């Protein structure tokens, strides 16, 4: 077990050690959608919601429950990637416009064990090799800002609030990231 104090939390958060060799990161199937969105909502409420207004929380809830978003995923216009430990969803990441991370969440019991990094690495290769693009962008929540910085993302501007959602626009240049991680 390892312990860490993170963000606004006042007590140590204890994480279980995870064997990453047993976790599979992959492109999602249609049947993965509901489980991935439940993971996103559950994790958002625990870690991100304290930084948001009621308006922001409601807008996030509406977003992860939007039937139009599901239809875009089914039609192939919105990509979902999942990290699975046996049958359990332990991480999820969505891409819009082929290069923008719109959601990235990891089950609280898997924080600090490389699941989020594995998702970013998988998606970085996908965006570079399959889409032929050289960068990934994200609008980082306050809770995740340090996570993205540690993985090479750079701020593109100051923190912004839109519709009650706080975020910092960031970018990762893939050539730099893929060369240093190979």
PDB file of N, CA and C in Angstrom, residues 10-49:
ATOM      1  N   UNK A  10      -7.649  16.456   2.934  1.00  0.00           N
ATOM      2  CA  UNK A  10      -6.909  16.746   4.154  1.00  0.00           C
ATOM      3  C   UNK A  10      -6.354  15.485   4.816  1.00  0.00           C
ATOM      4  N   UNK A  11      -6.701  14.316   4.339  1.00  0.00           N
ATOM      5  CA  UNK A  11      -6.240  13.079   4.942  1.00  0.00           C
ATOM      6  C   UNK A  11      -5.523  12.246   3.885  1.00  0.00           C
ATOM      7  N   UNK A  12      -4.690  11.306   4.317  1.00  0.00           N
ATOM      8  CA  UNK A  12      -4.017  10.462   3.324  1.00  0.00           C
ATOM      9  C   UNK A  12      -5.034   9.592   2.591  1.00  0.00           C
ATOM     10  N   UNK A  13      -4.851   9.498   1.313  1.00  0.00           N
ATOM     11  CA  UNK A  13      -5.677   8.611   0.507  1.00  0.00           C
ATOM     12  C   UNK A  13      -4.840   7.356   0.275  1.00  0.00           C
ATOM     13  N   UNK A  14      -5.348   6.205   0.648  1.00  0.00           N
ATOM     14  CA  UNK A  14      -4.594   4.966   0.522  1.00  0.00           C
ATOM     15  C   UNK A  14      -4.999   4.287  -0.778  1.00  0.00           C
ATOM     16  N   UNK A  15      -4.009   3.946  -1.573  1.00  0.00           N
ATOM     17  CA  UNK A  15      -4.243   3.281  -2.848  1.00  0.00           C
ATOM     18  C   UNK A  15      -3.757   1.848  -2.763  1.00  0.00           C
ATOM     19  N   UNK A  16      -4.470   0.959  -3.442  1.00  0.00           N
ATOM     20  CA  UNK A  16      -3.986  -0.413  -3.521  1.00  0.00           C
ATOM     21  C   UNK A  16      -2.963  -0.518  -4.641  1.00  0.00           C
ATOM     22  N   UNK A  17      -1.992  -1.386  -4.460  1.00  0.00           N
ATOM     23  CA  UNK A  17      -1.027  -1.637  -5.525  1.00  0.00           C
ATOM     24  C   UNK A  17      -1.747  -2.436  -6.609  1.00  0.00           C
ATOM     25  N   UNK A  18      -1.466  -2.107  -7.853  1.00  0.00           N
ATOM     26  CA  UNK A  18      -2.149  -2.733  -8.976  1.00  0.00           C
ATOM     27  C   UNK A  18      -1.112  -3.342  -9.902  1.00  0.00           C
ATOM     28  N   UNK A  19      -1.386  -4.543 -10.375  1.00  0.00           N
ATOM     29  CA  UNK A  19      -0.538  -5.196 -11.365  1.00  0.00           C
ATOM     30  C   UNK A  19      -1.024  -4.751 -12.739  1.00  0.00           C
ATOM     31  N   UNK A  20      -0.308  -3.785 -13.341  1.00  0.00           N
ATOM     32  CA  UNK A  20      -0.727  -3.250 -14.641  1.00  0.00           C
ATOM     33  C   UNK A  20      -0.718  -4.302 -15.739  1.00  0.00           C
ATOM     34  N   UNK A  21       0.029  -5.384 -15.571  1.00  0.00           N
ATOM     35  CA  UNK A  21       0.051  -6.419 -16.606  1.00  0.00           C
ATOM     36  C   UNK A  21      -1.301  -7.113 -16.733  1.00  0.00           C
ATOM     37  N   UNK A  22      -2.153  -6.977 -15.732  1.00  0.00           N
ATOM     38  CA  UNK A  22      -3.480  -7.596 -15.778  1.00  0.00           C
ATOM     39  C   UNK A  22      -4.554  -6.631 -16.272  1.00  0.00           C
ATOM     40  N   UNK A  23      -4.166  -5.397 -16.562  1.00  0.00           N
ATOM     41  CA  UNK A  23      -5.123  -4.396 -17.031  1.00  0.00           C
ATOM     42  C   UNK A  23      -4.975  -4.242 -18.533  1.00  0.00           C
ATOM     43  N   UNK A  24      -6.092  -4.332 -19.237  1.00  0.00           N
ATOM     44  CA  UNK A  24      -6.089  -4.189 -20.683  1.00  0.00           C
ATOM     45  C   UNK A  24      -6.650  -2.817 -21.053  1.00  0.00           C
ATOM     46  N   UNK A  25      -5.882  -2.069 -21.844  1.00  0.00           N
ATOM     47  CA  UNK A  25      -6.356  -0.799 -22.398  1.00  0.00           C
ATOM     48  C   UNK A  25      -6.703  -1.070 -23.851  1.00  0.00           C
ATOM     49  N   UNK A  26      -7.903  -0.646 -24.260  1.00  0.00           N
ATOM     50  CA  UNK A  26      -8.357  -0.934 -25.617  1.00  0.00           C
ATOM     51  C   UNK A  26      -9.392   0.076 -26.074  1.00  0.00           C
ATOM     52  N   UNK A  27      -9.652   0.046 -27.389  1.00  0.00           N
ATOM     53  CA  UNK A  27     -10.781   0.796 -27.938  1.00  0.00           C
ATOM     54  C   UNK A  27     -12.045   0.143 -27.393  1.00  0.00           C
ATOM     55  N   UNK A  28     -13.028   0.952 -27.087  1.00  0.00           N
ATOM     56  CA  UNK A  28     -14.250   0.437 -26.473  1.00  0.00           C
ATOM     57  C   UNK A  28     -15.196  -0.162 -27.508  1.00  0.00           C
ATOM     58  N   UNK A  29     -15.991  -1.107 -27.026  1.00  0.00           N
ATOM     59  CA  UNK A  29     -17.104  -1.661 -27.790  1.00  0.00           C
ATOM     60  C   UNK A  29     -18.344  -0.853 -27.424  1.00  0.00           C
ATOM     61  N   UNK A  30     -19.385  -0.977 -28.237  1.00  0.00           N
ATOM     62  CA  UNK A  30     -20.638  -0.276 -27.924  1.00  0.00           C
ATOM     63  C   UNK A  30     -21.129  -0.648 -26.527  1.00  0.00           C
ATOM     64  N   UNK A  31     -20.943  -1.898 -26.145  1.00  0.00           N
ATOM     65  CA  UNK A  31     -21.426  -2.373 -24.842  1.00  0.00           C
ATOM     66  C   UNK A  31     -20.654  -1.779 -23.658  1.00  0.00           C
ATOM     67  N   UNK A  32     -19.538  -1.111 -23.914  1.00  0.00           N
ATOM     68  CA  UNK A  32     -18.743  -0.509 -22.837  1.00  0.00           C
ATOM     69  C   UNK A  32     -19.261   0.860 -22.400  1.00  0.00           C
ATOM     70  N   UNK A  33     -20.102   1.486 -23.210  1.00  0.00           N
ATOM     71  CA  UNK A  33     -20.488   2.880 -22.985  1.00  0.00           C
ATOM     72  C   UNK A  33     -21.050   3.124 -21.583  1.00  0.00           C
ATOM     73  N   UNK A  34     -22.076   2.376 -21.194  1.00  0.00           N
ATOM     74  CA  UNK A  34     -22.741   2.643 -19.910  1.00  0.00           C
ATOM     75  C   UNK A  34     -21.787   2.486 -18.726  1.00  0.00           C
ATOM     76  N   UNK A  35     -21.000   1.430 -18.720  1.00  0.00           N
ATOM     77  CA  UNK A  35     -20.052   1.213 -17.627  1.00  0.00           C
ATOM     78  C   UNK A  35     -19.009   2.312 -17.544  1.00  0.00           C
ATOM     79  N   UNK A  36     -18.531   2.761 -18.697  1.00  0.00           N
ATOM     80  CA  UNK A  36     -17.525   3.834 -18.720  1.00  0.00           C
ATOM     81  C   UNK A  36     -18.115   5.147 -18.212  1.00  0.00           C
ATOM     82  N   UNK A  37     -19.335   5.459 -18.612  1.00  0.00           N
ATOM     83  CA  UNK A  37     -19.959   6.709 -18.166  1.00  0.00           C
ATOM     84  C   UNK A  37     -20.294   6.662 -16.675  1.00  0.00           C
ATOM     85  N   UNK A  38     -20.660   5.488 -16.168  1.00  0.00           N
ATOM     86  CA  UNK A  38     -20.890   5.353 -14.716  1.00  0.00           C
ATOM     87  C   UNK A  38     -19.593   5.595 -13.950  1.00  0.00           C
ATOM     88  N   UNK A  39     -18.484   5.054 -14.463  1.00  0.00           N
ATOM     89  CA  UNK A  39     -17.183   5.287 -13.833  1.00  0.00           C
ATOM     90  C   UNK A  39     -16.847   6.774 -13.844  1.00  0.00           C
ATOM     91  N   UNK A  40     -17.088   7.438 -14.975  1.00  0.00           N
ATOM     92  CA  UNK A  40     -16.801   8.876 -15.074  1.00  0.00           C
ATOM     93  C   UNK A  40     -17.609   9.655 -14.033  1.00  0.00           C
ATOM     94  N   UNK A  41     -18.898   9.384 -13.937  1.00  0.00           N
ATOM     95  CA  UNK A  41     -19.759  10.114 -13.001  1.00  0.00           C
ATOM     96  C   UNK A  41     -19.343   9.859 -11.548  1.00  0.00           C
ATOM     97  N   UNK A  42     -19.133   8.584 -11.205  1.00  0.00           N
ATOM     98  CA  UNK A  42     -18.759   8.224  -9.826  1.00  0.00           C
ATOM     99  C   UNK A  42     -17.443   8.902  -9.421  1.00  0.00           C
ATOM    100  N   UNK A  43     -16.481   8.903 -10.318  1.00  0.00           N
ATOM    101  CA  UNK A  43     -15.180   9.495 -10.011  1.00  0.00           C
ATOM    102  C   UNK A  43     -15.264  11.016  -9.966  1.00  0.00           C
ATOM    103  N   UNK A  44     -16.033  11.601 -10.878  1.00  0.00           N
ATOM    104  CA  UNK A  44     -16.230  13.054 -10.882  1.00  0.00           C
ATOM    105  C   UNK A  44     -16.814  13.512  -9.548  1.00  0.00           C
ATOM    106  N   UNK A  45     -17.866  12.844  -9.094  1.00  0.00           N
ATOM    107  CA  UNK A  45     -18.530  13.241  -7.846  1.00  0.00           C
ATOM    108  C   UNK A  45     -17.557  13.199  -6.669  1.00  0.00           C
ATOM    109  N   UNK A  46     -16.720  12.182  -6.618  1.00  0.00           N
ATOM    110  CA  UNK A  46     -15.804  12.032  -5.477  1.00  0.00           C
ATOM    111  C   UNK A  46     -14.654  13.038  -5.515  1.00  0.00           C
ATOM    112  N   UNK A  47     -14.062  13.263  -6.692  1.00  0.00           N
ATOM    113  CA  UNK A  47     -12.822  14.035  -6.750  1.00  0.00           C
ATOM    114  C   UNK A  47     -12.955  15.424  -7.370  1.00  0.00           C
ATOM    115  N   UNK A  48     -13.815  15.593  -8.342  1.00  0.00           N
ATOM    116  CA  UNK A  48     -13.897  16.868  -9.065  1.00  0.00           C
ATOM    117  C   UNK A  48     -15.014  17.781  -8.580  1.00  0.00           C
ATOM    118  N   UNK A  49     -16.151  17.213  -8.241  1.00  0.00           N
ATOM    119  CA  UNK A  49     -17.325  18.016  -7.893  1.00  0.00           C
ATOM    120  C   UNK A  49     -17.064  19.052  -6.800  1.00  0.00           C
TER     121      UNK A  49
END
